[in-house]
mmCIF file of C-alpha atoms in Angstrom:
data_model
loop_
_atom_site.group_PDB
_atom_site.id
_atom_site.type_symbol
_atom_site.label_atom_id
_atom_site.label_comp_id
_atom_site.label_asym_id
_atom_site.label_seq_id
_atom_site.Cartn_x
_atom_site.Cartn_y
_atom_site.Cartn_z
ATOM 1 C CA UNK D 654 -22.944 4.081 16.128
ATOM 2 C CA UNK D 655 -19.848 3.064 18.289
ATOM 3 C CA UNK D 656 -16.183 4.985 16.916
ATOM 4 C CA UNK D 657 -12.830 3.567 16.880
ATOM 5 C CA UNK D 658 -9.972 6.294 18.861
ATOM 6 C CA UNK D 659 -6.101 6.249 17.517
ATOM 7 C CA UNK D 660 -3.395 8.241 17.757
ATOM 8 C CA UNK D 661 -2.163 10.194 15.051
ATOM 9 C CA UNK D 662 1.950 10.620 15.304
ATOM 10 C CA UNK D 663 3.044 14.404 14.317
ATOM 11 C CA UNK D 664 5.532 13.325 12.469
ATOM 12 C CA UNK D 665 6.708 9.601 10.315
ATOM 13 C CA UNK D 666 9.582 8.299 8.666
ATOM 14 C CA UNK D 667 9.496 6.566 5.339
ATOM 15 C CA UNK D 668 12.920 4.776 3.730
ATOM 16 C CA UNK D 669 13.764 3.492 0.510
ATOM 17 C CA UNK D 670 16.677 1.383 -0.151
ATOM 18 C CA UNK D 671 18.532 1.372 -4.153
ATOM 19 C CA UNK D 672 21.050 -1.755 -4.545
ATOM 20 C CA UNK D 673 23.832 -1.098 -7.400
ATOM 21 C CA UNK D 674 27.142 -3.066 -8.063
ATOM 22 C CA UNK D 675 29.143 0.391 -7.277
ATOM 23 C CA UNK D 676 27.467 3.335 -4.766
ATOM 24 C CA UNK D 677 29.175 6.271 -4.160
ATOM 25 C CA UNK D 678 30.732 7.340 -0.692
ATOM 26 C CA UNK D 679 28.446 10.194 -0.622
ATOM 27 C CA UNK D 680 25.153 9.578 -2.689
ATOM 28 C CA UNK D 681 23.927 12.990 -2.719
ATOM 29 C CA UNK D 682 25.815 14.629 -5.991
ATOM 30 C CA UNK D 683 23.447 12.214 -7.935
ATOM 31 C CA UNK D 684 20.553 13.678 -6.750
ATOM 32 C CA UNK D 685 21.989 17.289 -7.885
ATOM 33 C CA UNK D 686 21.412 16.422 -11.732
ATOM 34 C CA UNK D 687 17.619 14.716 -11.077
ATOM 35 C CA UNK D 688 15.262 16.068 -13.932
ATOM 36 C CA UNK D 689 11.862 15.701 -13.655
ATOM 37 C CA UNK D 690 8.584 17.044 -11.655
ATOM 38 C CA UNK D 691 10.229 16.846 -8.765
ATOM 39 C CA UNK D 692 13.551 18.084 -8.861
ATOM 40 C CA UNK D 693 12.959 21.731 -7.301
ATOM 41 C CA UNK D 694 11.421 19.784 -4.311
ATOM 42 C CA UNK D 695 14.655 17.115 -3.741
ATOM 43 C CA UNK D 696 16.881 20.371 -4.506
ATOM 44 C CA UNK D 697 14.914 21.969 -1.184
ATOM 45 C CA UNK D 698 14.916 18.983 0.875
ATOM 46 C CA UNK D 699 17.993 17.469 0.206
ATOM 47 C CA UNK D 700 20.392 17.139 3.710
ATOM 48 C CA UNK D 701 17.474 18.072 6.106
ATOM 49 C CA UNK D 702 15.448 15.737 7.937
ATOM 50 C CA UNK D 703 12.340 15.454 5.261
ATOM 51 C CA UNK D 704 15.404 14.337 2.829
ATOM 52 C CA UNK D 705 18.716 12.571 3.950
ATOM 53 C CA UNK D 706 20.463 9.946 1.551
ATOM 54 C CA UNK D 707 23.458 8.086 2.259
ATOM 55 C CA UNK D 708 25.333 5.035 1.411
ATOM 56 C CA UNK D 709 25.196 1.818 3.266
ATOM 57 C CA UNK D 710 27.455 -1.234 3.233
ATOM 58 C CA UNK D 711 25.861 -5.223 3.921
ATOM 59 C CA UNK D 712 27.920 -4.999 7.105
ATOM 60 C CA UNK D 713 26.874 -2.037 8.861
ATOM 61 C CA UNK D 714 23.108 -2.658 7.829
ATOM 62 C CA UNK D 715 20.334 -2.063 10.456
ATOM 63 C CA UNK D 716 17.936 -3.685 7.990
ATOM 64 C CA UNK D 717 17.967 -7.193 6.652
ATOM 65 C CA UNK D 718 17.686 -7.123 2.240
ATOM 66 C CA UNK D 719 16.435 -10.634 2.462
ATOM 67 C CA UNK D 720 13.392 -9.322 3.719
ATOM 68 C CA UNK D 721 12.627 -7.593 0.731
ATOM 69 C CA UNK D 722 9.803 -9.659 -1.332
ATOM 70 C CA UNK D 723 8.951 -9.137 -5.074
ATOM 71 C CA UNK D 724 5.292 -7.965 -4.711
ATOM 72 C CA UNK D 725 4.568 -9.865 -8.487
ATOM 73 C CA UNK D 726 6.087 -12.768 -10.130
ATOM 74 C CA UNK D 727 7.625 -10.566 -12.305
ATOM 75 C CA UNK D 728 9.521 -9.007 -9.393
ATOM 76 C CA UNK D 729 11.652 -11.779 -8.857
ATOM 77 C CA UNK D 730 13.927 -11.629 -10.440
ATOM 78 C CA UNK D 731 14.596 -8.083 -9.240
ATOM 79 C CA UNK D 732 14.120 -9.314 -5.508
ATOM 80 C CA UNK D 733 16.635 -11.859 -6.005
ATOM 81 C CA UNK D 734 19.589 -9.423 -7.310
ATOM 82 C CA UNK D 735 18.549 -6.992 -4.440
ATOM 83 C CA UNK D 736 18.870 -9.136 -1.914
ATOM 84 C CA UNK D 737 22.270 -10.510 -2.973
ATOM 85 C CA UNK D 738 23.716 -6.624 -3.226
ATOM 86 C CA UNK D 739 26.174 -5.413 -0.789
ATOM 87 C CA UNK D 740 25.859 -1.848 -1.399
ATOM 88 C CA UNK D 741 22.997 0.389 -1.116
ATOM 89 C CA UNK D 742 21.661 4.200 -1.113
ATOM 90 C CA UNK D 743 19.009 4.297 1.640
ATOM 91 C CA UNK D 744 16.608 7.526 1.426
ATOM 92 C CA UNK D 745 14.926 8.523 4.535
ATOM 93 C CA UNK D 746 12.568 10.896 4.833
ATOM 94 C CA UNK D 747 11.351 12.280 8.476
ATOM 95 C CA UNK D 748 8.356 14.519 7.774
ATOM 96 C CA UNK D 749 5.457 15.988 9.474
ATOM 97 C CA UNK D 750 2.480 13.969 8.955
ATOM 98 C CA UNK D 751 0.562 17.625 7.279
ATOM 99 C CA UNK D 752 3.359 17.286 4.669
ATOM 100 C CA UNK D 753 2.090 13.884 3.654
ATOM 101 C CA UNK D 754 2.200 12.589 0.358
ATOM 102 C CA UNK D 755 4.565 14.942 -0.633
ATOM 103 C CA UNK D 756 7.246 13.972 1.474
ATOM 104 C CA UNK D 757 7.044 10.121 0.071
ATOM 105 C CA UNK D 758 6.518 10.926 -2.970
ATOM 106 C CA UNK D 759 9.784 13.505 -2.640
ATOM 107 C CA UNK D 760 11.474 10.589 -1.439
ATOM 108 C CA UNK D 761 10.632 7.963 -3.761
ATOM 109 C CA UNK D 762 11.300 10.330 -6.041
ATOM 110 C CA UNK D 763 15.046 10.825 -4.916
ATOM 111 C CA UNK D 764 15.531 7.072 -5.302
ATOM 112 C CA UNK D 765 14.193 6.651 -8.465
ATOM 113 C CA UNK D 766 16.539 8.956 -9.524
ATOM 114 C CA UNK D 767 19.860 7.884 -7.786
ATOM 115 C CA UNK D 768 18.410 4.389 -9.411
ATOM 116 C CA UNK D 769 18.593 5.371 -12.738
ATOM 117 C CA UNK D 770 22.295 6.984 -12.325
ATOM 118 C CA UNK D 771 23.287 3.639 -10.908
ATOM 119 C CA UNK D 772 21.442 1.021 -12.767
ATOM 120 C CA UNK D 773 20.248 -0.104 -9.427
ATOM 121 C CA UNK D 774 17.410 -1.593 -8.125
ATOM 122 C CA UNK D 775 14.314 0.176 -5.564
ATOM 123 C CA UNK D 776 12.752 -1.031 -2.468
ATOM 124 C CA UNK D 777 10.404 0.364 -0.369
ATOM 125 C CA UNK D 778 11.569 -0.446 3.575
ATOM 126 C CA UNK D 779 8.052 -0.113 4.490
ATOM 127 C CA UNK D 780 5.816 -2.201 2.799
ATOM 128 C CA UNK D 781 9.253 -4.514 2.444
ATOM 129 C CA UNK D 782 8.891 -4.726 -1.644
ATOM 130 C CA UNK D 783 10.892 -4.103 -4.279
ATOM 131 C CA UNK D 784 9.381 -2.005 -6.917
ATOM 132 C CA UNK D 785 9.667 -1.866 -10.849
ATOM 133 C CA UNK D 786 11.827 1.093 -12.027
ATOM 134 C CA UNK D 787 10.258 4.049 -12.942
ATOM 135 C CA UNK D 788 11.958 6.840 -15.087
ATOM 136 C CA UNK D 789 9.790 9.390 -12.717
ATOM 137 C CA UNK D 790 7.247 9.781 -10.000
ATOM 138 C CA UNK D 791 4.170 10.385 -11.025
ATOM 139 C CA UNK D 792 2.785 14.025 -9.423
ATOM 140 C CA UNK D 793 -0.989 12.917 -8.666
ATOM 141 C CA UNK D 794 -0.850 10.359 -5.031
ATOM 142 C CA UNK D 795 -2.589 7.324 -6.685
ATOM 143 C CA UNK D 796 -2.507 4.398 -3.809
ATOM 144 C CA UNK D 797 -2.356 2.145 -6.466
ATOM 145 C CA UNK D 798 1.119 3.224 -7.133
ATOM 146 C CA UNK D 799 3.138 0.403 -4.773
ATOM 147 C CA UNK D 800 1.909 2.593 -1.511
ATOM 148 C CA UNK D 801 -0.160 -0.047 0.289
ATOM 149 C CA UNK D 802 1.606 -3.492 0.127
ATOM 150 C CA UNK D 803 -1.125 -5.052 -1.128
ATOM 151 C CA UNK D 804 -0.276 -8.525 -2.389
ATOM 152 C CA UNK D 805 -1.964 -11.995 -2.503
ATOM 153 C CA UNK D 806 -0.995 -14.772 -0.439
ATOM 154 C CA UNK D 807 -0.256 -17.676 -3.393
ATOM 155 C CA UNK D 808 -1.763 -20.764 -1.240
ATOM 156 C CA UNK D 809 -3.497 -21.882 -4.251
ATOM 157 C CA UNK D 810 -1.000 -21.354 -6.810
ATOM 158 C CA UNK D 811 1.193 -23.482 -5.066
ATOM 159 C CA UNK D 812 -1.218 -26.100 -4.176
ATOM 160 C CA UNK D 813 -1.218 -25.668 -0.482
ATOM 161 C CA UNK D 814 -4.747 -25.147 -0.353
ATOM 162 C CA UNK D 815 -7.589 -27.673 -2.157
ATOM 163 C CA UNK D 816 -11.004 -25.938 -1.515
ATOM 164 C CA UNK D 817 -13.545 -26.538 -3.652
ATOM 165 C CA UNK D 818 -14.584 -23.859 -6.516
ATOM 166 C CA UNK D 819 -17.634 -22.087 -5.097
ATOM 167 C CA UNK D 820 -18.906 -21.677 -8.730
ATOM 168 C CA UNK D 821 -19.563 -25.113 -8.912
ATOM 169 C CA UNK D 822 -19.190 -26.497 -5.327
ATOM 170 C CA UNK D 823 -21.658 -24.279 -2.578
ATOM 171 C CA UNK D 824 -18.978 -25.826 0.047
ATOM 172 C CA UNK D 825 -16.318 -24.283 -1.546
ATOM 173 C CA UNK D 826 -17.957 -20.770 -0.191
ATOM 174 C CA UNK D 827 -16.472 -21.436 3.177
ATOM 175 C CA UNK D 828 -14.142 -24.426 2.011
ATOM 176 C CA UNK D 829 -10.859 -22.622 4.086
ATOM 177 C CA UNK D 830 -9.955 -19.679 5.901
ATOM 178 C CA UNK D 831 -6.318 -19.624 4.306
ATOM 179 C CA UNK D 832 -6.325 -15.676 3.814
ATOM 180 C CA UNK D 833 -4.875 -13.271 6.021
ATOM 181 C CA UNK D 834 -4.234 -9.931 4.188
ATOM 182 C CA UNK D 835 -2.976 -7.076 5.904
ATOM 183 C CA UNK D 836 -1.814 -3.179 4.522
ATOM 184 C CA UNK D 837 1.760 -2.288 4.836
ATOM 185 C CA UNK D 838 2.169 1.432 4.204
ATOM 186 C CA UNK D 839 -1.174 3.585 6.083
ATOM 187 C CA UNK D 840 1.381 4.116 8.841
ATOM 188 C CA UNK D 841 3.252 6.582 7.168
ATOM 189 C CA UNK D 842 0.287 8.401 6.661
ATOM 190 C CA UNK D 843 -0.457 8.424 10.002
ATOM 191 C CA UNK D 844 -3.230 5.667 9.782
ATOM 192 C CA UNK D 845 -3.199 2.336 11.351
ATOM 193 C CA UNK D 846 -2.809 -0.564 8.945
ATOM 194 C CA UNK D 847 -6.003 -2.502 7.908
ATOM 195 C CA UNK D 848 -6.655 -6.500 8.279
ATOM 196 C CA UNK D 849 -9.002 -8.884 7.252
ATOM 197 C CA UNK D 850 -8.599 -12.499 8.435
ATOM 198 C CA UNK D 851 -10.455 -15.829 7.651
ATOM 199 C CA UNK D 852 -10.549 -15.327 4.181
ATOM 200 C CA UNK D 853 -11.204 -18.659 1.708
ATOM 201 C CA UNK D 854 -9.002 -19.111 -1.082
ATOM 202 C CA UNK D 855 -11.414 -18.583 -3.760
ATOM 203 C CA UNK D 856 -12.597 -14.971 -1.971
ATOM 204 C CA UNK D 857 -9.117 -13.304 -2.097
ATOM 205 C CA UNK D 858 -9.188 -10.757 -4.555
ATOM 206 C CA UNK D 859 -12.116 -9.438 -2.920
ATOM 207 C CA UNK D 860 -10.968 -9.628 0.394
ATOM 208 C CA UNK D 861 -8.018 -7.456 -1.086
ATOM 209 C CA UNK D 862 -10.313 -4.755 -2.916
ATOM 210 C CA UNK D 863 -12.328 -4.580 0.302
ATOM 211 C CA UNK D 864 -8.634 -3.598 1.788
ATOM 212 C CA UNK D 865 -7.842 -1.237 -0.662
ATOM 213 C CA UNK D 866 -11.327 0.550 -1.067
ATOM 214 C CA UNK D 867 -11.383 1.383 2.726
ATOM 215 C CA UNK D 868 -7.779 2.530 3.037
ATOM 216 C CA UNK D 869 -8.311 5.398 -0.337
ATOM 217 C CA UNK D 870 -11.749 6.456 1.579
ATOM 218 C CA UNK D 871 -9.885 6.133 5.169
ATOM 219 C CA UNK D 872 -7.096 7.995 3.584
ATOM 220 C CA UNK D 873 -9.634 10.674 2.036
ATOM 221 C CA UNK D 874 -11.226 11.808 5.069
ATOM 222 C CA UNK D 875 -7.377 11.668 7.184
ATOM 223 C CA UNK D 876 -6.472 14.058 4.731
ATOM 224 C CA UNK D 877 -9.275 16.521 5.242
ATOM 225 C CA UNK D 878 -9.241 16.263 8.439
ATOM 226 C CA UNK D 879 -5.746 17.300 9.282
ATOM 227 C CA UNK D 880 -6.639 19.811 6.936
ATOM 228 C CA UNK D 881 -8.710 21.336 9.546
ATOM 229 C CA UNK D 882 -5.682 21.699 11.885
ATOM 230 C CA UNK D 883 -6.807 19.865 14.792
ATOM 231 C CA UNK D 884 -4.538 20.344 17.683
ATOM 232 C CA UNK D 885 -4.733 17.022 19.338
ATOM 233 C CA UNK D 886 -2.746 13.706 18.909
ATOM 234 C CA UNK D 887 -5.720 10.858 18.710
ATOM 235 C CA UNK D 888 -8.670 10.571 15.935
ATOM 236 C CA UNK D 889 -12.089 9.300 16.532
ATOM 237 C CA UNK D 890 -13.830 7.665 13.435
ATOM 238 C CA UNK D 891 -16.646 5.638 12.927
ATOM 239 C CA UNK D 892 -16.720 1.986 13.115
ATOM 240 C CA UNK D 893 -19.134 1.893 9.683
ATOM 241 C CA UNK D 894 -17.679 2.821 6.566
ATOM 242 C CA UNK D 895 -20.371 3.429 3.359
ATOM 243 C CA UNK D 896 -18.078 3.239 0.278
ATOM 244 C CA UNK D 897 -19.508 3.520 -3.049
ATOM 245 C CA UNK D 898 -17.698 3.366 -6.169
ATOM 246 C CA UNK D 899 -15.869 6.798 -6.404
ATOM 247 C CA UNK D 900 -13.361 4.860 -3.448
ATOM 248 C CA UNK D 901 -12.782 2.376 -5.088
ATOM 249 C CA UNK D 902 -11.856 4.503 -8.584
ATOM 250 C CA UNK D 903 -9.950 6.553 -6.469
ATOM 251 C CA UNK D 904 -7.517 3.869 -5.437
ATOM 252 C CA UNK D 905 -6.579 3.477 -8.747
ATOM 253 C CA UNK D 906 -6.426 6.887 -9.377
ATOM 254 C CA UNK D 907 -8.989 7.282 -12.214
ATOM 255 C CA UNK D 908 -12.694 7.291 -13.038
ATOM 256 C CA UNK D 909 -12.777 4.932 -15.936
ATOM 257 C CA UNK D 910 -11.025 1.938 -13.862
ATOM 258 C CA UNK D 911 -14.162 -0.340 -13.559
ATOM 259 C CA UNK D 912 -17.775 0.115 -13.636
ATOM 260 C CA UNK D 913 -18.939 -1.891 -10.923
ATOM 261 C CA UNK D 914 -22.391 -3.251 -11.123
ATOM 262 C CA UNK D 915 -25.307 -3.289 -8.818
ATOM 263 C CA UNK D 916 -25.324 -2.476 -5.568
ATOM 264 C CA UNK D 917 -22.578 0.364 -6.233
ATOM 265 C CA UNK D 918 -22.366 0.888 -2.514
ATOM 266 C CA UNK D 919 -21.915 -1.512 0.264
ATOM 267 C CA UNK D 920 -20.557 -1.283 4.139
ATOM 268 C CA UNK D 921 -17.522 -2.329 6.098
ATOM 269 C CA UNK D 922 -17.659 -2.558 9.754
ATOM 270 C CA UNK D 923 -14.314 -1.279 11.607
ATOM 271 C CA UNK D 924 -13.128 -3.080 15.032
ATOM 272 C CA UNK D 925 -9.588 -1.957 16.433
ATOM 273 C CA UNK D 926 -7.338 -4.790 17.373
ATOM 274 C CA UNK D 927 -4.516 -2.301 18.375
ATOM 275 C CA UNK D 928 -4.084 1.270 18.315
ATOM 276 C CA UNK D 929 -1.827 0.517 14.679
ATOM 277 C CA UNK D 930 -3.997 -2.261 13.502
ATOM 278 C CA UNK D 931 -8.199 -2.391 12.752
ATOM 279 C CA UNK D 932 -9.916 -5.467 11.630
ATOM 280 C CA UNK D 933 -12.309 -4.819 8.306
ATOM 281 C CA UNK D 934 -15.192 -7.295 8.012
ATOM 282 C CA UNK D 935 -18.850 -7.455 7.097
ATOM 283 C CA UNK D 936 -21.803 -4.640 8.959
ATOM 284 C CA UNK D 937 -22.794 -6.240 11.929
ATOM 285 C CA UNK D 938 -26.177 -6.897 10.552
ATOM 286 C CA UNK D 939 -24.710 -9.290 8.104
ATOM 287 C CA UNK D 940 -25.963 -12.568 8.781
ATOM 288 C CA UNK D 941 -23.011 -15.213 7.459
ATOM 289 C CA UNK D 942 -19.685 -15.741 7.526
ATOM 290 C CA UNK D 943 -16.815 -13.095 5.896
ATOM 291 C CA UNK D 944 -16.839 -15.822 3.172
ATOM 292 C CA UNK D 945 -20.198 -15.334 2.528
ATOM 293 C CA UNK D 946 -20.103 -11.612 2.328
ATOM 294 C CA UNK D 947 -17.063 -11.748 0.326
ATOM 295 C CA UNK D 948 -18.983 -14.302 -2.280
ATOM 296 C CA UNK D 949 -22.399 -13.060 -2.229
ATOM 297 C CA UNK D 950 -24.135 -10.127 -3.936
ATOM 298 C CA UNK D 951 -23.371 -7.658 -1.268
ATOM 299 C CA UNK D 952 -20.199 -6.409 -2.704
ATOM 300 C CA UNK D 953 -20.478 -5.121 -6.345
ATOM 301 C CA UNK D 954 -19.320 -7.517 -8.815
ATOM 302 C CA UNK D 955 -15.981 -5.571 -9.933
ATOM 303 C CA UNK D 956 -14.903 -6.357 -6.819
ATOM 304 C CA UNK D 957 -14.323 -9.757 -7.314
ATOM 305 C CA UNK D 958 -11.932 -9.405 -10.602
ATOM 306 C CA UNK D 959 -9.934 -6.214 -10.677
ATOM 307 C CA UNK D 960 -6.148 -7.151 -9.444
ATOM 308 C CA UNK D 961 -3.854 -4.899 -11.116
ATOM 309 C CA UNK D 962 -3.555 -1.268 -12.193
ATOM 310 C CA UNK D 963 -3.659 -0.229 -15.900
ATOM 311 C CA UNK D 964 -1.103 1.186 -17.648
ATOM 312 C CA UNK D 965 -0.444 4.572 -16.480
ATOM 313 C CA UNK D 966 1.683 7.253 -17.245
ATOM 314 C CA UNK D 967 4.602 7.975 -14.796
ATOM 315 C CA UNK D 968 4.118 11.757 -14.610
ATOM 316 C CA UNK D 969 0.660 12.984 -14.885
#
């Protein structure tokens, strides 16, 4: 079995951006009166490195707002009043990677917060999307939770693509390779984003659960590893993943999500394309196309139909 080597940064930044009408000179009072799970932790953090919040004008920014997407249709209209604000909170957080996901979620946190004393709106700098307000962060790391920038391309919706149905056309299988997916968000967990290319149309939600399944289990064993303490900068893995259906539950943070049916496990087959970027395909032994993995009875059927999160509780 071959292994795929990457380095592992000590130490990454994560920033989130709140657009109001009015922002104060100095943001940081509103932080002082944040209820909640986390409040002890912002109260500790606040003005050091792992917590620093200040107000920025549309002049002076280092950062574009029009490049902030709705991640949903129902984000738009939220994407659309962010990117016409001219005033904005930006919380950074510069933490070492060992105090990852508390530092985000710390963070995210903070905003939510100085969000609700503004009425203003949340985005997430990394993945680039704005995100639904939220009275509180939720305690428990679910990926699910807007971490991953996982969002499908809408070629079909807006009739830029034609290929046939596979359900009723076999060409339709590999009709296009439209879909290029890619994570935004691993890096600040010190794991290179994930990518899987040549995707047809009709195969994109399970391209995307493919994405998401490897990045919980990737995320998993990162996080028991550094456990261990290692004492160098790079990580060797393996270029085969086996994920069953406990990774894919524990993307969306639960084990009730979706039963999937037979086979319950299948294999993904790592290749790096940079030291911050690996491709995710099919096992080498596969004999097809991705399209033909993607649509055939390799992957468990839950796979191809499970899009959003359920309703969950914002503090566990």
């Amino acid at each position: 079995m071959a292994t795929i080597t990457f380095p592992v940064p000590s130490t990454t930044t994560s920033r989130f951006a709140v657009a109001a009408t009015s922002i104060p000179g100095d943001p940081a009072p509103l932080l002082r009166s944040a209820e909640g799970p986390y409040q002890s932790h912002i109260a500790g953090r606040l003005g050091t490195p792992q917590l620093q919040v200040a107000r920025e004008a549309l002049p002076a920014l280092r950062w574009d707002p029009w490049h902030i997407k709705p991640s949903r249709p129902d984000d738009r209209r939220l994407a659309r009043a962010f990117n016409d604000a001219e005033q904005f909170a930006v919380v950074t957080a510069f933490a070492p990677i060992t105090d990852q996901p508390r530092a985000v979620q710390v963070a995210r946190a903070a905003a939510y917060a100085i969000a609700e004393a503004t009425g203003g709106i949340i985005a997430d700098l990394v993945t680039g999307h704005v995100l639904t307000p939220s009275a509180q962060e939720r305690t428990r790391f679910v990926l699910a939770d807007r971490w991953l920038g996982d969002v499908l391309p809408p070629f079909r919706a807006n009739g830029r693509c034609t290929a046939a149905d596979p359900g009723r056309d076999p060409e339709g299988v590999n009709g296009c390779a439209c879909v290029r997916l890619r994570t935004r968000g691993l890096r600040r967990f010190g794991l290179p984003e994930l990518q899987i290319t040549d995707v047809a149309c009709p195969h994109d939600l399970a391209a995307l659960n493919v994405l998401r399944t490897t990045a919980r289990r990737l995320l998993t064993d990162h996080w028991s590893w550094l456990a261990t303490g290692p004492a160098v900068g790079d990580r060797t893995i393996p270029d085969v993943l086996d994920l069953s259906q406990t990774d894919f539950n524990d993307f969306w943070g639960t084990t009730r999500r979706v039963r999937l049916t037979a086979p319950s496990h299948f294999q993904v087959h790592l290749s790096p394309l940079t030291s911050r970027l690996i491709a995710v395909g099919p096992p080498t032994h596969f004999e097809g196309t991705v399209n033909d993995w993607l649509w055939g009875d390799t992957l468990p059927m839950g796979m191809h139909d499970s899009q959003e999160a359920p309703a969950l509780p914002t503090a566990a």
